[in-house]
Amino acid sequence: MSRFFIDRPIFAWVIAIVIMLAGALALMRLPVEQYPGIAPPTVGISASYPGASAEAVADSVTQVIEQKMKGIDNLRSMRSTSDSVGNVSIILTFEPEADPDIAQVQVQNKLQLAMPLLPQEVQQQGVSVSKANDNFFMVAALVSQDGRISDLDLADYMVSNLQDDISRLPGVGEVTVFGAQHAMRIWLNPDKLSSYALAVTDITAAITAQNADVSAGQLGGTPAVRGQQINASIKAQSRLKTPEQFGNILLKVKTDGSQVRLKDVARIEIGSESYDSVARYNGKPAVGIALKLATGANALKTAEVVRKRFADLTPFMPAGVEVTYPYDTTPFVKISIEEVIKTLAEAIVLVFCVMYLFLQNLRATLIPTIAVPVVLLGTFGVLAAAGFSVNTLTMFAMVLAIGLLVDDAIVVVENVERVMSEEGLPPKEATRKSMGQITGALIGIALVLSAVFVPMAFFSGSTGAIYRQFSLTLVAAMALSVVVALVLSQQTLFQRRNGVQQARLTRWPQMGQPHTIHRQPDNFQFRRAVGAVMPGKTGLHPRQPLFPQHLIAQRRHSQCHRRTGDAKARIVKGQFDIGTGKAAIGRRIIGHQFIHAPVELIEHMIKGGLQQDLLAGKMVQQSAFGNTCRVGNRLQGNIGKPLANHQIQRAFQQGQTDGFGVFFTGVGSAHVALAGRERPKDTGWSVSFKRQSTPLPQSCQKDSPWKTAHSGVVGLSRNTT
C-alpha cells in the first residue's frame, strides 16, 4: 500500500484533506456534554386526572397504563408517581443498547391499547409520551422585579405565550412549568349538598356538560333557498369564564319547578390551580420553566438557542418582567471542555518541543506534527459514526493519543533518513525501501496498543458506558495515526527534495552538462551550493539520482552542518566504511570533521578503474560566486563556459582520466561530487585532502563581503605496495 501512495503523492494529500473535512463537519454536529451518557435511555408518560385523589389516579390511570406496557423490547424497569393533584408520571427505563427512538414508538403503540380503558377526563386532557433525560439541564424564570405582577399572572403568561414556543426549540426534550396558574375554584358546602340531595359527581357532571362549546348549526348553509347571501355559524353556548357564569350552572330542578344552581351550594372564585407550592426568586414573584435535554442533543447549542429565543421575546413581555436563569449546567460543561481543549493544545506544543529537542531537525519535527490535526479531526469523524459525543473523557483520550500518534510518523521519518544516510539512496527510493521495512512493524504496534484498550469497551453497566467512549476514541486515533503514517508522512519526506534542485542534479549525468545551483545568502543556512558530475568514457550513467543531499557544508567560524542524520553516527559509520573499503572519507583540516559521501556514489568510485592520483591535480575548481571568479589547477576553466566543457570532454576522450570529480567551495560552503567506473577488486586505495585559500579577484570583491575563497582537492590514490 505504501508504494501506491509514494507514486501518487497528490492522491495521498487528497485522502488527508478528505479525512480532515469529514472530521470538521462531524465536529460541528457532535453533541457536547460534560460526561458520556451513563444513564440508560428512558421514555416518560404523563397524564392528568383533574380532581382525583392520588389513590384514585393510581387505580384508574397508573395501573391501567402499566399493565399494557408489557412485551416491549429491552425494557429494564418502570416506575410511576401519582399525586393528589391528579398528575401521573410513568418513567420506563431501557437497556443501554436500546434505541431511544424505537423505544418511544413501542411505548406509544402500547399506550394506544390502554387509552380506551382510561377515564373520560384523562382522555380529554390527553396523554403525552416523550424521550428525554431524567435531569433538567436548565431552568429559566420570569421574575416581576417591581412585584406588581403576581406569580399566578406570571404562570398564566408563561403557559399561554412561552411554553409551546420554547418546547419546539431544537434540542429541548421536555418542558415543565414551576408555578400554579389561575383556575376557577369551587368550594362546595357539604350541608347544602345534603339538603338538596346532591353528590359531588352531580356537580362534576353539570359543570362538564354546561361548560362546553355547543354549536347550534349554520345559517344559510346548503341546501339554501334561492337568493340566500348570508352564511354564518351559530354557537348556542361557549365556555364559561367568570364566577357569575359558573354560579348560574343548573344542578337540579325540583318538583315544584324551583331550580338549584351551583352558587346555591358552593362559593365560586378565581384562585390558584394549586396551593402546594409558591414560586419566588430573591423574594419576588416568579415562575420557572425547567428544560430537559432531548436524547443526543448538544447541551451547549441548546442552551444558546434557548437564551437567544428568550432574548427575542423579552421586548414583548409585560413591563417589569425580566428573564433569569437560576439553574444552568452548561457553564460547567463549557468550562470542562475548554480546559481539556487547553490541555490538548499544550500537549501538542510540548510534543513538538520534545521532538525538536531530540531530533534537532525542524523538517523531521514538522512531518510528525502534520499528522496531529489530520488524526484528531479524523477521530471526530469516528466519534460521529459511533454515536458518541464530545465530552471530558473523549477529549482526554485525544490528549493521551497525541503522544502515541506521532510515534508512527517519527519512526517513518527516522528510518527514511537512516536509509538515505547509510545507503546513499535518493529520498523516493529510500522511502520505498524504508516503508517496506517498517510497514509491518507500524501495524503491529497499533494492534498491540489496541489490544490493551479495546477490552475496556466491553465492560458492562455504567462502567462500560464510561470507558467505552474513552477506549474506542483512543483506538481510533491510533489506527488513524498508522494510516496517516503510511499514506501522508512518507510523502512529505521527498516531495520538496524531488523538486527543481533534484531534477537538475538527476539530469547532470544524463545530459553531460554541468549546472550550477545557487542558494541565496541569508535565506538558507547553506550560503551557496555548487556541484557537477560529468560522464566520461567510463559511461557512468546512474540509474537513480546520486545527489539527494549535499555531503557537508562549512559555514562561518568553521562550523560543520549536516543536512540529515546524526553527525557523530555518520563519522563512526565513515570510519567503519574506511576500514571495510566501502567508502572514501576526507578529513577537514579545521575541526576534525569528516566529509562522508553517499555510499552508492563511493561504491561507483571505488569500483572504477582509476589511475594513481586520478583526482588529485585533475580537478576543476570554482568559487561559489559565479562565472567571473574561478580557482583551478591543471584542468583550468570555468565550468559554466563551453570551453571548459570541451576541455573536460576532450580529457575523457583522450584518456587523460577515466573519471571526473569536482570539489567546489565557496566562502561559506563546501560540496563534493565524484564519479568513476569499475576497478579490480584486489586494488587498495587511499584518500587525501588538500585545502587552499585564494584571494578573490577585484571584480568579485565588489559583490562579496569576503576577500578570500577557500578551495580544496579530494584525492583518491591507488596503493602501490
XYZ file of C-alpha atoms in Angstrom:
721
model
C 0.000 0.000 0.000
C 2.833 2.418 0.819
C 4.302 2.115 -2.698
C 0.930 3.026 -4.167
C 0.838 6.318 -2.275
C 4.547 7.024 -2.795
C 3.931 7.020 -6.537
C 0.728 9.084 -6.126
C 1.506 11.906 -3.681
C -1.424 14.072 -4.772
C -3.852 11.254 -4.074
C -2.345 10.871 -0.602
C -2.902 14.559 0.136
C -6.470 14.306 -1.145
C -7.151 11.477 1.299
C -5.728 13.525 4.164
C -7.845 16.541 3.214
C -10.981 14.389 2.955
C -10.311 12.972 6.429
C -9.946 16.472 7.841
C -13.099 17.765 6.133
C -15.154 14.797 7.318
C -13.918 15.321 10.861
C -14.612 19.064 10.758
C -18.179 18.511 9.544
C -18.747 15.851 12.199
C -17.362 18.134 14.913
C -19.979 20.780 14.141
C -22.773 18.229 14.614
C -21.494 16.223 17.557
C -23.366 16.638 20.856
C -21.351 18.270 23.624
C -21.727 17.182 27.229
C -19.636 17.060 30.353
C -19.623 13.271 30.670
C -20.859 10.402 28.498
C -24.477 9.385 28.781
C -24.190 6.956 31.664
C -27.931 6.741 32.309
C -29.798 4.279 30.082
C -32.462 5.538 27.644
C -35.775 6.488 29.250
C -39.249 7.231 27.932
C -41.754 9.184 30.003
C -45.566 9.050 30.035
C -47.512 11.889 31.639
C -51.261 12.304 32.143
C -53.661 14.337 34.272
C -56.874 13.382 36.057
C -58.299 16.677 37.412
C -59.924 16.484 40.835
C -58.914 12.880 41.517
C -57.039 11.784 44.601
C -53.662 10.072 44.440
C -55.257 6.683 45.157
C -57.918 7.173 42.501
C -55.277 8.215 39.960
C -53.130 5.183 40.784
C -56.056 2.761 40.458
C -57.794 4.166 37.385
C -54.872 5.558 35.351
C -51.437 4.422 36.505
C -52.162 0.714 36.863
C -54.079 0.588 33.590
C -51.145 2.050 31.659
C -48.557 -0.090 33.448
C -50.426 -3.303 32.693
C -50.290 -2.564 28.972
C -46.551 -1.845 28.974
C -45.592 -5.480 28.550
C -43.604 -7.107 25.806
C -41.547 -4.019 24.966
C -38.046 -4.816 23.750
C -35.101 -4.076 26.062
C -37.361 -2.744 28.843
C -35.424 -2.881 32.101
C -37.697 -1.265 34.687
C -40.679 1.012 35.166
C -41.564 3.453 37.925
C -44.574 5.713 38.406
C -45.760 8.630 40.520
C -49.380 9.608 41.265
C -50.037 12.769 43.280
C -53.057 14.320 44.951
C -53.413 16.944 42.233
C -54.256 14.238 39.694
C -50.948 14.142 37.839
C -49.456 10.860 36.632
C -45.825 10.313 35.672
C -44.520 6.955 34.434
C -40.829 6.505 33.572
C -39.774 3.463 31.544
C -36.053 2.632 31.659
C -34.458 0.606 28.866
C -31.178 -1.228 28.428
C -28.189 0.930 27.399
C -28.045 -0.635 23.939
C -31.708 0.188 23.191
C -32.513 2.766 20.515
C -34.448 5.655 22.158
C -36.491 6.321 19.013
C -37.622 2.723 18.654
C -38.379 2.558 22.379
C -40.603 5.641 22.148
C -42.527 4.187 19.207
C -43.132 0.922 21.056
C -44.375 2.778 24.141
C -46.782 4.831 22.035
C -48.155 1.685 20.403
C -48.771 0.062 23.792
C -50.352 3.250 25.117
C -52.952 3.188 22.355
C -54.204 -0.114 23.781
C -54.705 1.494 27.197
C -56.402 4.699 26.042
C -59.973 3.260 25.758
C -59.709 1.976 29.343
C -58.798 5.334 30.868
C -61.373 7.702 32.421
C -63.046 10.119 30.055
C -61.488 13.082 31.840
C -57.998 11.680 31.261
C -58.682 11.090 27.588
C -59.921 14.656 27.231
C -56.783 16.018 28.899
C -54.571 13.824 26.720
C -51.636 11.525 27.471
C -48.155 12.510 26.284
C -45.100 10.360 25.556
C -41.604 11.841 25.375
C -37.997 10.723 25.426
C -35.725 12.907 27.479
C -33.030 12.818 30.099
C -34.105 12.401 33.680
C -32.427 15.585 34.882
C -33.055 19.188 33.951
C -30.165 20.922 32.217
C -31.578 24.458 32.510
C -34.234 26.378 34.412
C -35.401 29.788 33.203
C -37.586 32.082 35.290
C -39.805 35.112 34.747
C -39.428 37.496 37.690
C -41.554 40.540 38.499
C -38.901 42.963 39.702
C -41.384 45.550 40.998
C -43.814 42.974 42.423
C -46.829 44.366 40.567
C -47.459 41.080 38.745
C -48.372 38.066 40.865
C -46.896 34.633 40.431
C -50.270 33.391 39.122
C -50.280 36.017 36.399
C -46.708 35.126 35.501
C -47.625 31.441 35.293
C -50.582 32.243 33.041
C -48.331 34.304 30.781
C -45.689 31.572 30.712
C -48.145 28.822 29.768
C -50.106 30.902 27.281
C -47.254 32.623 25.448
C -43.920 30.912 26.099
C -44.277 27.228 26.952
C -45.196 25.966 23.494
C -42.669 28.241 21.820
C -39.791 27.029 23.988
C -40.796 23.363 23.775
C -40.484 23.476 19.970
C -36.853 24.613 20.007
C -34.309 22.069 18.701
C -32.659 20.064 21.461
C -35.418 20.646 24.042
C -36.875 17.326 25.132
C -39.430 18.126 27.817
C -40.717 21.318 29.448
C -42.104 21.659 32.961
C -43.569 24.883 34.386
C -42.903 25.564 38.070
C -45.792 27.677 39.237
C -49.564 27.485 39.576
C -51.908 29.135 37.105
C -55.229 30.821 37.666
C -58.151 28.448 37.998
C -61.845 28.600 38.866
C -62.058 27.446 42.471
C -65.413 25.921 43.523
C -65.730 25.424 47.277
C -68.647 23.055 47.949
C -70.790 23.277 51.086
C -71.466 19.722 52.329
C -74.552 20.751 54.315
C -76.215 22.368 51.327
C -75.324 19.417 49.117
C -77.005 17.135 51.616
C -80.097 19.324 51.848
C -80.534 19.311 48.092
C -79.669 15.609 47.835
C -76.720 16.277 45.544
C -73.410 14.452 45.271
C -70.002 15.633 44.064
C -70.435 13.601 40.891
C -73.602 15.562 40.122
C -71.646 18.809 40.381
C -68.854 17.484 38.144
C -71.295 16.219 35.530
C -73.183 19.506 35.439
C -70.002 21.549 35.049
C -68.709 19.268 32.298
C -71.990 19.390 30.375
C -72.611 23.122 30.608
C -69.011 24.374 30.365
C -68.533 23.433 26.722
C -68.722 24.876 23.267
C -72.025 23.861 21.656
C -72.762 24.560 18.024
C -76.399 25.220 17.056
C -75.887 24.820 13.350
C -75.322 27.118 10.415
C -77.383 29.957 8.972
C -77.575 29.916 5.199
C -75.945 26.535 4.873
C -76.547 24.187 1.972
C -79.087 23.456 0.698
C -80.040 27.137 0.797
C -83.043 28.914 -0.669
C -82.587 30.954 -3.798
C -81.204 34.391 -3.096
C -79.603 33.428 0.249
C -76.486 35.576 0.704
C -75.618 35.148 4.381
C -73.689 32.127 5.647
C -72.829 32.081 9.380
C -72.223 29.533 12.138
C -74.431 29.746 15.213
C -72.979 28.928 18.619
C -75.580 28.265 21.268
C -73.157 28.057 24.171
C -69.470 28.737 24.820
C -67.121 28.025 27.684
C -67.685 29.856 30.931
C -65.144 32.438 32.035
C -66.395 34.347 35.096
C -67.522 33.229 38.568
C -71.009 34.558 37.829
C -71.292 32.350 34.757
C -70.169 29.298 36.734
C -72.592 30.213 39.529
C -75.516 30.003 37.114
C -74.807 26.385 36.205
C -78.043 24.461 36.709
C -77.694 21.483 39.002
C -81.250 20.337 39.670
C -84.934 21.215 39.089
C -87.297 20.351 41.917
C -90.806 19.000 41.528
C -92.233 22.398 42.328
C -90.300 23.901 39.442
C -87.648 25.630 41.509
C -84.033 25.438 40.280
C -80.883 24.642 42.181
C -77.806 26.340 40.767
C -74.113 25.972 41.583
C -73.995 29.239 43.501
C -76.649 27.804 45.864
C -74.354 25.035 47.110
C -70.822 26.454 46.617
C -68.620 29.506 46.833
C -67.043 30.329 43.481
C -63.923 32.470 42.906
C -60.829 32.717 40.753
C -57.832 31.410 42.636
C -54.725 29.304 42.253
C -54.773 25.976 40.485
C -52.652 24.508 43.279
C -51.585 25.757 46.675
C -48.937 23.103 47.157
C -46.051 25.350 46.079
C -45.272 29.038 45.613
C -42.518 30.310 43.273
C -40.252 33.121 44.470
C -36.894 34.431 43.204
C -34.998 36.574 45.697
C -38.303 37.135 47.472
C -40.070 38.402 44.344
C -42.945 36.727 42.450
C -41.640 34.380 39.804
C -42.457 31.390 37.648
C -39.930 28.867 36.397
C -39.736 26.709 33.307
C -37.461 23.668 33.550
C -35.991 22.122 30.408
C -34.798 18.586 29.813
C -32.330 17.854 27.066
C -33.505 15.705 24.184
C -31.630 12.457 23.661
C -28.443 13.076 21.674
C -28.830 16.859 21.705
C -25.957 19.291 22.151
C -26.327 20.904 25.570
C -24.266 23.990 24.716
C -26.072 24.694 21.454
C -29.486 24.030 23.002
C -28.786 26.418 25.877
C -27.605 29.043 23.404
C -30.777 28.647 21.328
C -32.994 28.914 24.425
C -31.257 32.061 25.649
C -31.497 33.635 22.218
C -35.218 32.867 22.000
C -35.924 34.385 25.409
C -33.916 37.450 24.388
C -36.074 37.803 21.266
C -39.286 37.537 23.322
C -38.221 39.893 26.125
C -39.383 43.119 24.377
C -42.923 41.712 24.166
C -43.189 40.786 27.852
C -45.087 42.871 30.416
C -43.273 45.818 31.933
C -41.162 44.953 34.944
C -40.718 41.280 33.960
C -37.177 40.002 33.496
C -35.754 36.645 32.440
C -33.197 34.987 34.699
C -31.520 31.580 34.752
C -31.324 30.309 38.321
C -30.086 26.878 37.214
C -27.860 26.125 34.229
C -25.477 23.183 33.858
C -23.958 24.303 30.571
C -21.286 26.627 32.076
C -19.736 23.631 33.812
C -19.810 21.676 30.550
C -18.256 24.584 28.691
C -15.536 25.140 31.275
C -14.607 21.456 31.418
C -14.421 21.170 27.618
C -12.412 24.398 27.359
C -9.935 23.141 29.945
C -9.489 19.881 28.062
C -9.013 21.779 24.789
C -6.414 23.949 26.510
C -4.659 20.825 27.738
C -4.848 19.407 24.214
C -3.142 22.487 22.775
C -0.464 22.373 25.473
C 0.148 18.706 24.721
C 0.623 19.451 21.017
C 3.135 22.218 21.785
C 5.034 20.051 24.272
C 5.173 17.129 21.858
C 6.536 19.438 19.155
C 9.182 20.847 21.505
C 10.255 17.414 22.729
C 10.524 16.085 19.180
C 12.584 19.066 18.081
C 14.787 18.778 21.169
C 15.775 15.210 20.357
C 15.542 15.194 16.554
C 17.396 18.515 16.162
C 15.794 18.911 12.745
C 12.893 21.226 12.040
C 11.787 19.312 8.947
C 11.835 15.981 10.765
C 9.803 17.605 13.548
C 7.197 19.209 11.310
C 6.391 15.985 9.458
C 5.052 14.159 12.565
C 3.359 17.379 13.671
C 1.360 17.485 10.430
C -0.168 14.159 11.414
C -1.675 15.616 14.605
C -4.518 17.735 13.095
C -5.279 15.091 10.476
C -5.632 12.352 13.085
C -7.562 14.460 15.602
C -10.114 15.678 13.051
C -10.459 12.176 11.666
C -11.141 10.910 15.185
C -14.097 13.285 15.472
C -15.499 11.656 12.357
C -15.197 8.261 14.035
C -16.993 9.630 17.114
C -19.890 10.786 14.953
C -20.102 7.427 13.179
C -20.125 5.588 16.519
C -22.802 7.841 18.008
C -20.502 9.262 20.686
C -20.335 12.812 21.990
C -17.661 15.394 22.695
C -17.140 15.100 26.427
C -14.407 15.165 29.009
C -13.462 11.513 28.547
C -13.275 11.544 24.752
C -11.205 14.725 24.814
C -8.966 13.227 27.495
C -8.445 10.208 25.238
C -7.307 12.550 22.463
C -4.849 14.224 24.820
C -3.325 10.842 25.640
C -3.332 9.838 21.983
C -1.171 12.789 20.903
C 1.944 11.225 22.349
C 1.123 7.927 20.648
C 0.030 9.131 17.237
C 3.297 10.948 16.492
C 5.315 7.795 17.167
C 4.436 6.248 13.821
C 5.383 9.374 11.891
C 8.659 9.681 13.827
C 9.538 6.072 13.032
C 8.859 6.694 9.336
C 10.963 9.867 9.241
C 13.897 8.451 11.157
C 14.046 5.209 9.196
C 13.911 7.007 5.848
C 16.676 9.351 6.967
C 18.715 6.361 8.134
C 18.379 4.603 4.784
C 19.343 7.775 2.935
C 22.343 8.321 5.186
C 23.689 4.761 5.245
C 22.897 3.611 1.724
C 23.019 6.870 -0.195
C 19.656 6.316 -1.832
C 17.611 9.237 -3.115
C 14.607 10.216 -0.997
C 11.982 8.445 -3.095
C 13.869 5.177 -3.307
C 14.871 5.434 0.340
C 11.225 5.937 1.261
C 10.179 2.879 -0.711
C 12.796 0.717 0.930
C 12.120 2.136 4.373
C 8.364 1.587 4.188
C 8.949 -1.982 3.113
C 10.956 -2.455 6.293
C 8.653 -0.829 8.833
C 5.087 -1.156 7.494
C 4.523 -4.427 9.299
C 6.049 -3.032 12.479
C 3.769 0.023 12.424
C 0.670 -2.124 12.027
C 1.880 -4.474 14.741
C 2.427 -1.616 17.192
C -1.098 -0.334 16.565
C -2.568 -3.802 17.112
C -0.664 -4.281 20.363
C -1.819 -0.935 21.746
C -5.373 -1.637 20.608
C -5.303 -4.957 22.408
C -4.712 -3.021 25.632
C -7.590 -0.559 25.275
C -10.251 -2.430 23.297
C -11.290 -4.741 26.200
C -12.323 -1.655 28.170
C -15.127 -1.094 25.665
C -16.778 -4.370 26.624
C -17.354 -3.553 30.289
C -20.991 -3.898 31.243
C -23.275 -1.457 33.002
C -22.419 2.126 33.790
C -18.692 1.282 33.906
C -18.802 0.244 30.277
C -20.725 3.387 29.363
C -17.965 5.484 30.922
C -14.922 3.716 29.473
C -16.356 2.666 26.103
C -16.069 6.107 24.555
C -12.637 6.648 26.109
C -11.141 3.402 24.817
C -12.650 3.499 21.336
C -11.577 7.117 20.869
C -8.015 6.201 21.774
C -8.004 3.162 19.479
C -9.482 5.170 16.598
C -6.775 7.822 16.974
C -4.012 5.210 16.948
C -5.479 3.464 13.899
C -5.700 6.759 12.031
C -2.117 7.585 13.000
C -0.954 4.405 11.263
C -2.995 5.283 8.184
C -1.562 8.801 8.104
C 1.977 7.472 8.570
C 1.556 5.025 5.683
C -0.251 7.474 3.416
C 0.863 11.028 4.191
C 4.021 11.169 6.306
C 6.146 9.411 3.710
C 5.073 11.917 1.051
C 6.421 14.910 2.936
C 9.871 13.327 3.095
C 10.731 13.532 -0.581
C 8.283 15.911 -2.259
C 10.312 19.031 -1.573
C 13.600 17.345 -2.341
C 12.288 15.976 -5.601
C 11.690 19.489 -6.875
C 13.736 21.617 -9.229
C 17.016 21.028 -7.447
C 16.705 17.246 -7.514
C 15.585 17.274 -11.139
C 18.681 19.234 -12.142
C 21.012 17.013 -10.167
C 19.465 13.958 -11.778
C 19.829 15.344 -15.281
C 23.523 16.231 -14.934
C 24.934 12.754 -15.680
C 22.363 12.192 -18.404
C 22.923 15.478 -20.244
C 26.701 15.605 -19.929
C 26.361 19.266 -18.929
C 27.338 20.581 -15.503
C 24.972 23.069 -13.975
C 25.115 25.404 -11.007
C 22.529 25.624 -8.246
C 22.596 28.794 -6.158
C 21.072 29.310 -2.732
C 20.942 32.989 -1.906
C 22.732 34.117 1.277
C 20.667 34.933 4.373
C 17.733 32.901 3.044
C 19.227 29.481 3.668
C 21.730 28.140 6.156
C 23.806 26.956 3.182
C 25.354 30.065 1.666
C 25.779 28.704 -1.828
C 25.851 25.253 -3.349
C 27.773 24.266 -6.470
C 28.267 20.742 -7.798
C 28.594 18.792 -11.022
C 29.164 15.290 -12.341
C 30.468 14.584 -15.818
C 30.176 11.180 -17.539
C 33.373 10.320 -19.347
C 34.393 7.280 -21.318
C 33.640 5.316 -18.153
C 29.980 5.512 -19.173
C 28.774 6.263 -15.646
C 25.053 6.984 -16.057
C 23.438 6.353 -12.657
C 20.072 4.680 -12.874
C 18.976 6.627 -9.816
C 19.825 10.134 -8.624
C 23.120 10.123 -6.738
C 22.766 13.510 -5.058
C 19.683 13.656 -2.832
C 21.767 15.604 -0.342
C 24.954 17.633 -0.150
C 27.701 15.888 1.727
C 28.972 18.514 4.096
C 28.745 22.282 4.371
C 31.215 24.598 6.025
C 29.635 27.740 7.418
C 31.195 30.739 9.111
C 33.578 30.203 12.015
C 34.383 26.733 10.637
C 31.119 25.255 11.865
C 30.059 21.971 10.345
C 26.425 21.386 9.336
C 24.992 18.118 8.083
C 21.584 18.118 6.484
C 20.482 14.674 7.638
C 21.313 12.201 10.341
C 23.440 12.364 13.462
C 26.909 13.814 12.817
C 28.651 11.510 15.299
C 26.907 8.468 13.901
C 27.944 9.474 10.385
C 31.562 9.845 11.482
C 31.543 6.422 13.118
C 29.931 4.971 10.021
C 32.516 6.671 7.847
C 35.371 5.234 9.888
C 33.823 1.799 9.571
C 33.467 2.226 5.823
C 37.134 3.187 5.537
C 38.158 0.046 7.320
C 35.966 -2.156 5.162
C 36.769 -0.345 1.917
C 33.180 0.689 1.317
C 33.710 4.437 1.381
C 36.243 7.170 0.883
C 36.461 9.847 3.546
C 38.436 13.077 3.586
C 39.269 14.892 6.813
C 38.850 18.606 7.135
C 41.921 20.454 8.293
C 39.931 22.523 10.792
C 37.581 20.938 13.287
C 38.463 17.286 12.570
C 35.111 16.669 10.906
C 34.593 14.181 8.119
C 33.248 14.505 4.601
C 31.114 11.436 4.073
C 29.992 10.811 0.507
C 26.851 8.758 -0.295
C 27.610 5.034 -0.147
C 26.298 4.323 -3.645
C 28.481 7.055 -5.114
C 31.549 5.811 -3.264
C 30.910 2.273 -4.467
C 30.863 3.542 -8.057
C 34.070 5.416 -7.414
C 35.978 2.595 -5.716
C 34.871 0.100 -8.355
C 36.080 2.434 -11.108
C 39.348 1.808 -12.941
C 41.008 4.969 -11.679
C 44.713 5.703 -12.206
C 47.125 6.755 -9.499
C 46.383 10.254 -8.251
C 43.441 10.345 -10.618
C 41.546 13.077 -8.890
C 44.401 14.863 -7.162
C 45.550 17.553 -9.548
C 42.969 16.747 -12.199
C 40.050 18.505 -10.651
C 38.200 21.565 -11.868
C 37.504 24.096 -9.136
C 35.398 27.197 -8.989
C 34.363 29.613 -6.286
C 30.723 29.842 -5.382
C 30.226 33.396 -6.583
C 29.551 32.803 -10.265
C 31.267 32.745 -13.610
C 33.519 35.792 -13.075
C 35.520 34.095 -10.279
C 37.432 30.875 -10.762
C 40.093 28.965 -8.922
C 41.582 25.950 -10.702
C 44.645 23.819 -11.280
C 45.591 21.616 -14.224
C 42.202 21.500 -15.916
C 41.624 25.205 -15.600
C 38.486 26.793 -16.881
C 35.054 27.885 -15.898
C 32.580 25.017 -15.854
C 29.868 27.428 -16.837
C 31.540 28.092 -20.185
C 31.521 25.812 -23.250
C 35.329 25.983 -23.485
C 35.720 24.279 -20.123
C 33.169 21.670 -21.102
C 35.111 20.877 -24.273
C 38.331 20.628 -22.282
C 36.773 18.225 -19.826
C 35.188 16.091 -22.513
C 38.450 16.071 -24.506
C 40.302 14.928 -21.412
C 37.974 11.969 -21.147
C 38.179 11.185 -24.840
C 41.989 11.361 -24.925
C 42.256 9.020 -21.995
C 43.795 11.576 -19.682
C 41.404 10.380 -16.987
C 38.859 7.611 -16.514
C 36.681 9.566 -14.144
C 35.934 13.100 -13.214
C 35.343 14.673 -9.843
C 34.616 18.174 -8.703
C 35.129 19.729 -5.283
C 33.748 23.252 -5.136
C 33.980 25.546 -2.152
C 32.632 28.959 -1.523
C 33.483 31.211 1.347
C 30.541 29.833 3.246
C 30.022 26.284 1.959
C 31.712 23.209 0.529
C 30.314 20.348 -1.545
C 31.764 17.219 -3.148
C 30.779 15.236 -6.242
C 32.709 12.213 -7.571
C 32.290 9.703 -10.374
C 34.141 6.723 -11.841
C 33.833 3.238 -13.317
C 34.566 -0.310 -12.182
C 38.023 -1.264 -10.994
C 39.658 -4.593 -9.981
C 38.654 -5.830 -6.558
C 42.230 -6.522 -5.399
C 43.390 -2.921 -5.521
C 43.621 -0.805 -2.395
C 43.007 2.908 -2.292
C 43.838 5.841 -0.057
C 42.267 9.250 0.269
C 43.916 12.662 0.549
C 42.511 16.116 1.118
C 44.200 19.438 0.440
C 42.883 22.833 1.448
C 43.915 26.124 -0.107
C 42.863 29.766 0.152
C 42.919 32.039 -2.877
C 42.299 35.802 -2.904
C 39.242 36.730 -4.883
C 39.575 38.945 -7.963
C 38.658 42.568 -7.555
C 35.510 42.052 -9.624
C 34.266 39.528 -7.090
C 35.193 41.527 -4.002
C 32.804 44.259 -5.037
C 29.784 41.982 -4.641
C 31.016 39.959 -1.681
C 31.768 40.711 1.990
C 34.598 38.138 1.831
C 38.048 38.684 0.357
C 39.198 35.068 0.097
C 37.711 31.930 -1.450
C 38.562 28.641 0.246
C 39.064 25.698 -2.086
C 40.282 22.163 -1.740
C 41.040 18.911 -3.516
C 39.938 15.402 -2.612
C 42.460 12.847 -3.848
C 41.779 9.142 -4.348
C 45.098 7.282 -4.823
C 45.771 3.621 -5.502
C 48.214 1.957 -3.127
C 51.415 0.735 -4.807
C 52.599 -1.672 -2.129
